[in-house]
Amino acid sequence: LQLKLWNKYRVSNIPSLIFIDASTGKVVCRNGLLVIRDDPEGLEFPWGPKPFSEVVAGPLLRNNGQTLDSSALEGSHVGVYFSAHWCPPCRSLTRVLVESYRKIKEAGQKFEILFVSADRSEDSFKQYFSEMPWVAVPYSDEARRSRLNRLYGIQGIPTLIVLDSKGDVITRQGRVEVLNDIECREFPWHPKPVLELTDSNAVQLNEGPCLVLFVDSEDDGESEAAKQLIQPIAEKIIAKYKAKEEEA
């Protein structure tokens, strides 16, 4: 039972506190530790998820010091980027993400990235943000940064959450998608039922139950035949969870 609960709620580190609606079994909030830190009096109980537009509401920064209102994000795909300068994998991803961002914008797509800092000081934030061509939540607005972490149940960085123009999540695996699609041909990276296992997307093996099909060779078409075999099965499973408004 313990193992099933760990797997069901995708717990990757401890302590972890998850709030659930007992009547439906659905997750209300994955990041309960931040909830009780930010709302010790329980004034926001039952801590259910709020729309992205409501959580992000307020001024945003550009690295030249200009400010704009969060309403400027409306109608665009948005990548919510949780990152920090002290984190080497974050800095590596940022270099790739800057090029991806430019390619997507040059292709005429409506896309913006919102940096949510986990830096340890405002000076570190400013140094890191100076490398980014997109917008950020002000470092001084710790409450809003915390609410965004709570909204998406962030347990580690770097994490890139990609949203559609309505603010709904397309994928939580933006990091993997960016690294696997350097030319951004598959933007906005809707999840695929079947993936080819690579170094960069192997992290998803820790996200939940997975089926891994091994094939002998790509040369004789066996790989493509295998994909065609399991594609309809994967699509059926994903559709079942989508109907229940749950992650597969």
Short mmCIF file of C-alpha atoms in Angstrom, two decimals, residues 3-213:
data_model
loop_
_atom_site.label_atom_id
_atom_site.label_comp_id
_atom_site.label_asym_id
_atom_site.label_seq_id
_atom_site.Cartn_x
_atom_site.Cartn_y
_atom_site.Cartn_z
CA LEU A 3 4.50 1.81 -2.49
CA LYS A 4 1.21 2.27 -4.35
CA LEU A 5 0.65 5.63 -2.67
CA TRP A 6 4.18 6.81 -3.45
CA ASN A 7 3.68 5.83 -7.11
CA LYS A 8 0.14 7.18 -7.39
CA TYR A 9 1.12 10.63 -6.19
CA ARG A 10 4.55 10.62 -7.86
CA VAL A 11 6.46 11.47 -4.72
CA SER A 12 10.13 11.98 -5.57
CA ASN A 13 11.41 13.52 -2.32
CA ILE A 14 10.46 13.94 1.31
CA PRO A 15 8.95 15.49 3.28
CA SER A 16 5.98 15.74 0.91
CA LEU A 17 2.42 16.79 1.80
CA ILE A 18 -0.40 16.31 -0.71
CA PHE A 19 -3.99 17.47 -0.19
CA ILE A 20 -6.78 15.34 -1.70
CA ASP A 21 -10.53 15.82 -2.12
CA ALA A 22 -11.80 12.78 -0.24
CA SER A 23 -15.13 12.76 -2.09
CA THR A 24 -13.53 12.46 -5.55
CA GLY A 25 -10.00 11.22 -4.81
CA LYS A 26 -8.56 14.02 -6.94
CA VAL A 27 -5.46 15.94 -5.92
CA VAL A 28 -6.24 19.43 -4.66
CA CYS A 29 -2.64 20.51 -4.10
CA ARG A 30 0.64 18.64 -4.52
CA ASN A 31 2.81 21.10 -2.65
CA GLY A 32 1.16 21.17 0.75
CA LEU A 33 4.37 22.17 2.53
CA LEU A 34 4.33 25.52 0.74
CA VAL A 35 0.62 25.89 1.50
CA ILE A 36 1.00 25.57 5.26
CA ARG A 37 4.03 27.86 5.16
CA ASP A 38 2.24 30.56 3.16
CA ASP A 39 -1.20 30.16 4.76
CA PRO A 40 -0.66 28.94 8.34
CA GLU A 41 -4.07 30.25 9.42
CA GLY A 42 -5.87 28.29 6.69
CA LEU A 43 -7.52 31.42 5.28
CA GLU A 44 -7.37 30.03 1.72
CA PHE A 45 -8.66 26.55 2.65
CA PRO A 46 -9.35 24.17 0.83
CA TRP A 47 -6.36 25.33 -1.23
CA GLY A 48 -7.77 24.19 -4.56
CA PRO A 49 -6.04 25.09 -7.83
CA LYS A 50 -6.68 28.54 -9.26
CA PRO A 51 -6.42 29.63 -12.91
CA PHE A 52 -2.93 30.59 -14.06
CA SER A 53 -4.16 34.09 -14.97
CA GLU A 54 -5.29 34.65 -11.37
CA VAL A 55 -2.13 33.28 -9.75
CA VAL A 56 0.24 35.22 -12.02
CA ALA A 57 -1.72 38.49 -11.87
CA GLY A 58 0.51 41.52 -11.31
CA PRO A 59 3.53 43.29 -12.80
CA LEU A 60 6.22 41.37 -14.65
CA LEU A 61 9.79 42.41 -15.41
CA ARG A 62 12.04 42.51 -18.46
CA ASN A 63 15.79 42.41 -17.94
CA ASN A 64 16.11 46.02 -19.11
CA GLY A 65 14.09 47.15 -16.09
CA GLN A 66 10.83 47.70 -17.95
CA THR A 67 7.63 46.38 -16.43
CA LEU A 68 4.46 45.09 -18.03
CA ASP A 69 1.22 43.69 -16.71
CA SER A 70 0.67 39.94 -16.68
CA SER A 71 -2.36 40.47 -18.94
CA ALA A 72 0.19 40.80 -21.77
CA LEU A 73 0.54 37.00 -21.63
CA GLU A 74 -3.09 36.47 -22.62
CA GLY A 75 -3.56 34.78 -25.99
CA SER A 76 -0.02 33.36 -26.05
CA HIS A 77 1.46 29.99 -25.30
CA VAL A 78 3.47 30.39 -22.11
CA GLY A 79 6.43 28.46 -20.76
CA VAL A 80 6.58 28.81 -16.96
CA TYR A 81 10.27 28.33 -16.20
CA PHE A 82 11.33 27.40 -12.67
CA SER A 83 15.10 27.80 -12.48
CA ALA A 84 18.03 29.25 -10.53
CA HIS A 85 21.57 30.43 -11.24
CA TRP A 86 23.12 28.17 -8.57
CA CYS A 87 21.81 25.06 -10.39
CA PRO A 88 24.19 23.84 -13.19
CA PRO A 89 21.47 21.89 -15.10
CA CYS A 90 19.37 25.07 -15.05
CA ARG A 91 22.12 27.14 -16.64
CA SER A 92 22.65 24.49 -19.31
CA LEU A 93 18.95 24.40 -20.13
CA THR A 94 18.70 28.19 -20.19
CA ARG A 95 21.32 28.40 -22.96
CA VAL A 96 19.30 25.98 -25.10
CA LEU A 97 15.99 27.59 -24.17
CA VAL A 98 17.16 31.05 -25.25
CA GLU A 99 17.80 29.74 -28.77
CA SER A 100 14.49 27.83 -28.82
CA TYR A 101 12.63 30.94 -27.70
CA ARG A 102 14.15 33.00 -30.50
CA LYS A 103 13.37 30.37 -33.15
CA ILE A 104 9.75 30.13 -32.04
CA LYS A 105 9.31 33.91 -32.01
CA GLU A 106 11.02 34.28 -35.40
CA ALA A 107 8.59 31.71 -36.80
CA GLY A 108 5.76 34.07 -35.86
CA GLN A 109 4.37 32.00 -33.01
CA LYS A 110 2.78 33.74 -30.02
CA PHE A 111 4.99 32.47 -27.23
CA GLU A 112 6.33 33.91 -23.99
CA ILE A 113 8.41 32.47 -21.18
CA LEU A 114 7.88 33.44 -17.55
CA PHE A 115 10.91 33.00 -15.29
CA VAL A 116 10.07 32.03 -11.71
CA SER A 117 13.31 32.30 -9.77
CA ALA A 118 14.59 29.97 -7.08
CA ASP A 119 17.75 32.04 -6.64
CA ARG A 120 19.11 32.66 -3.17
CA SER A 121 19.54 36.42 -3.51
CA GLU A 122 18.27 39.27 -5.63
CA ASP A 123 21.77 39.86 -7.00
CA SER A 124 21.93 36.26 -8.24
CA PHE A 125 18.47 36.68 -9.75
CA LYS A 126 19.51 39.85 -11.60
CA GLN A 127 22.72 38.26 -12.90
CA TYR A 128 20.87 35.19 -14.17
CA PHE A 129 17.89 37.13 -15.55
CA SER A 130 20.24 39.38 -17.55
CA GLU A 131 20.87 36.35 -19.81
CA MET A 132 17.16 35.87 -20.57
CA PRO A 133 15.14 37.61 -23.32
CA TRP A 134 11.76 36.90 -21.70
CA VAL A 135 9.82 38.11 -18.63
CA ALA A 136 10.03 37.27 -14.94
CA VAL A 137 8.07 37.52 -11.73
CA PRO A 138 9.88 40.15 -9.62
CA TYR A 139 12.24 38.48 -7.16
CA SER A 140 10.83 40.63 -4.36
CA ASP A 141 7.35 39.13 -4.93
CA GLU A 142 8.06 35.95 -3.00
CA ALA A 143 4.37 35.28 -2.38
CA ARG A 144 3.56 35.14 -6.09
CA ARG A 145 6.60 32.98 -6.83
CA SER A 146 5.49 30.61 -4.08
CA ARG A 147 1.91 30.47 -5.40
CA LEU A 148 3.20 29.48 -8.84
CA ASN A 149 5.32 26.74 -7.27
CA ARG A 150 2.23 25.53 -5.42
CA LEU A 151 0.03 25.67 -8.52
CA TYR A 152 2.26 23.24 -10.42
CA GLY A 153 3.56 21.21 -7.48
CA ILE A 154 7.20 21.95 -8.32
CA GLN A 155 9.53 19.47 -6.61
CA GLY A 156 12.77 20.18 -8.46
CA ILE A 157 14.47 22.49 -10.95
CA PRO A 158 14.84 23.12 -13.81
CA THR A 159 11.18 22.63 -14.66
CA LEU A 160 9.44 24.08 -17.71
CA ILE A 161 5.63 23.93 -17.77
CA VAL A 162 4.14 24.71 -21.19
CA LEU A 163 0.65 26.25 -21.24
CA ASP A 164 -1.75 26.82 -24.10
CA SER A 165 -3.27 30.21 -24.88
CA LYS A 166 -6.04 29.57 -22.31
CA GLY A 167 -3.57 28.87 -19.52
CA ASP A 168 -4.13 25.10 -19.47
CA VAL A 169 -1.15 22.75 -19.18
CA ILE A 170 0.04 21.19 -22.44
CA THR A 171 3.04 19.45 -20.89
CA ARG A 172 4.97 19.42 -17.65
CA GLN A 173 7.95 17.97 -19.52
CA GLY A 174 9.01 21.15 -21.32
CA ARG A 175 12.65 20.54 -20.42
CA VAL A 176 12.63 17.18 -22.19
CA GLU A 177 10.75 18.56 -25.19
CA VAL A 178 13.14 21.46 -25.69
CA LEU A 179 16.21 19.21 -25.51
CA ASN A 180 14.67 16.66 -27.89
CA ASP A 181 13.43 19.22 -30.42
CA ILE A 182 16.25 21.71 -30.91
CA GLU A 183 14.67 23.05 -34.11
CA CYS A 184 11.30 23.52 -32.35
CA ARG A 185 9.45 21.79 -35.18
CA GLU A 186 6.96 20.20 -32.77
CA PHE A 187 6.16 23.30 -30.70
CA PRO A 188 4.00 23.59 -28.53
CA TRP A 189 4.99 20.02 -27.70
CA HIS A 190 1.72 18.23 -27.11
CA PRO A 191 2.53 14.92 -25.37
CA LYS A 192 3.02 11.88 -27.59
CA PRO A 193 1.51 8.55 -26.59
CA VAL A 194 4.72 6.74 -27.59
CA LEU A 195 8.27 8.07 -27.22
CA GLU A 196 11.65 6.76 -28.26
CA LEU A 197 13.70 6.38 -25.08
CA THR A 198 16.64 8.81 -24.95
CA ASP A 199 18.99 10.14 -22.30
CA SER A 200 17.01 13.36 -22.00
CA ASN A 201 13.53 11.87 -21.64
CA ALA A 202 14.53 8.92 -19.42
CA VAL A 203 13.57 11.12 -16.46
CA GLN A 204 9.95 10.29 -17.28
CA LEU A 205 10.55 6.72 -16.11
CA ASN A 206 10.34 8.18 -12.60
CA GLU A 207 7.06 10.00 -13.26
CA GLY A 208 4.73 7.01 -13.22
CA PRO A 209 4.05 3.55 -14.66
CA CYS A 210 5.81 2.99 -17.98
CA LEU A 211 5.91 0.25 -20.59
CA VAL A 212 9.29 -0.08 -22.30
CA LEU A 213 9.38 -2.15 -25.49
#
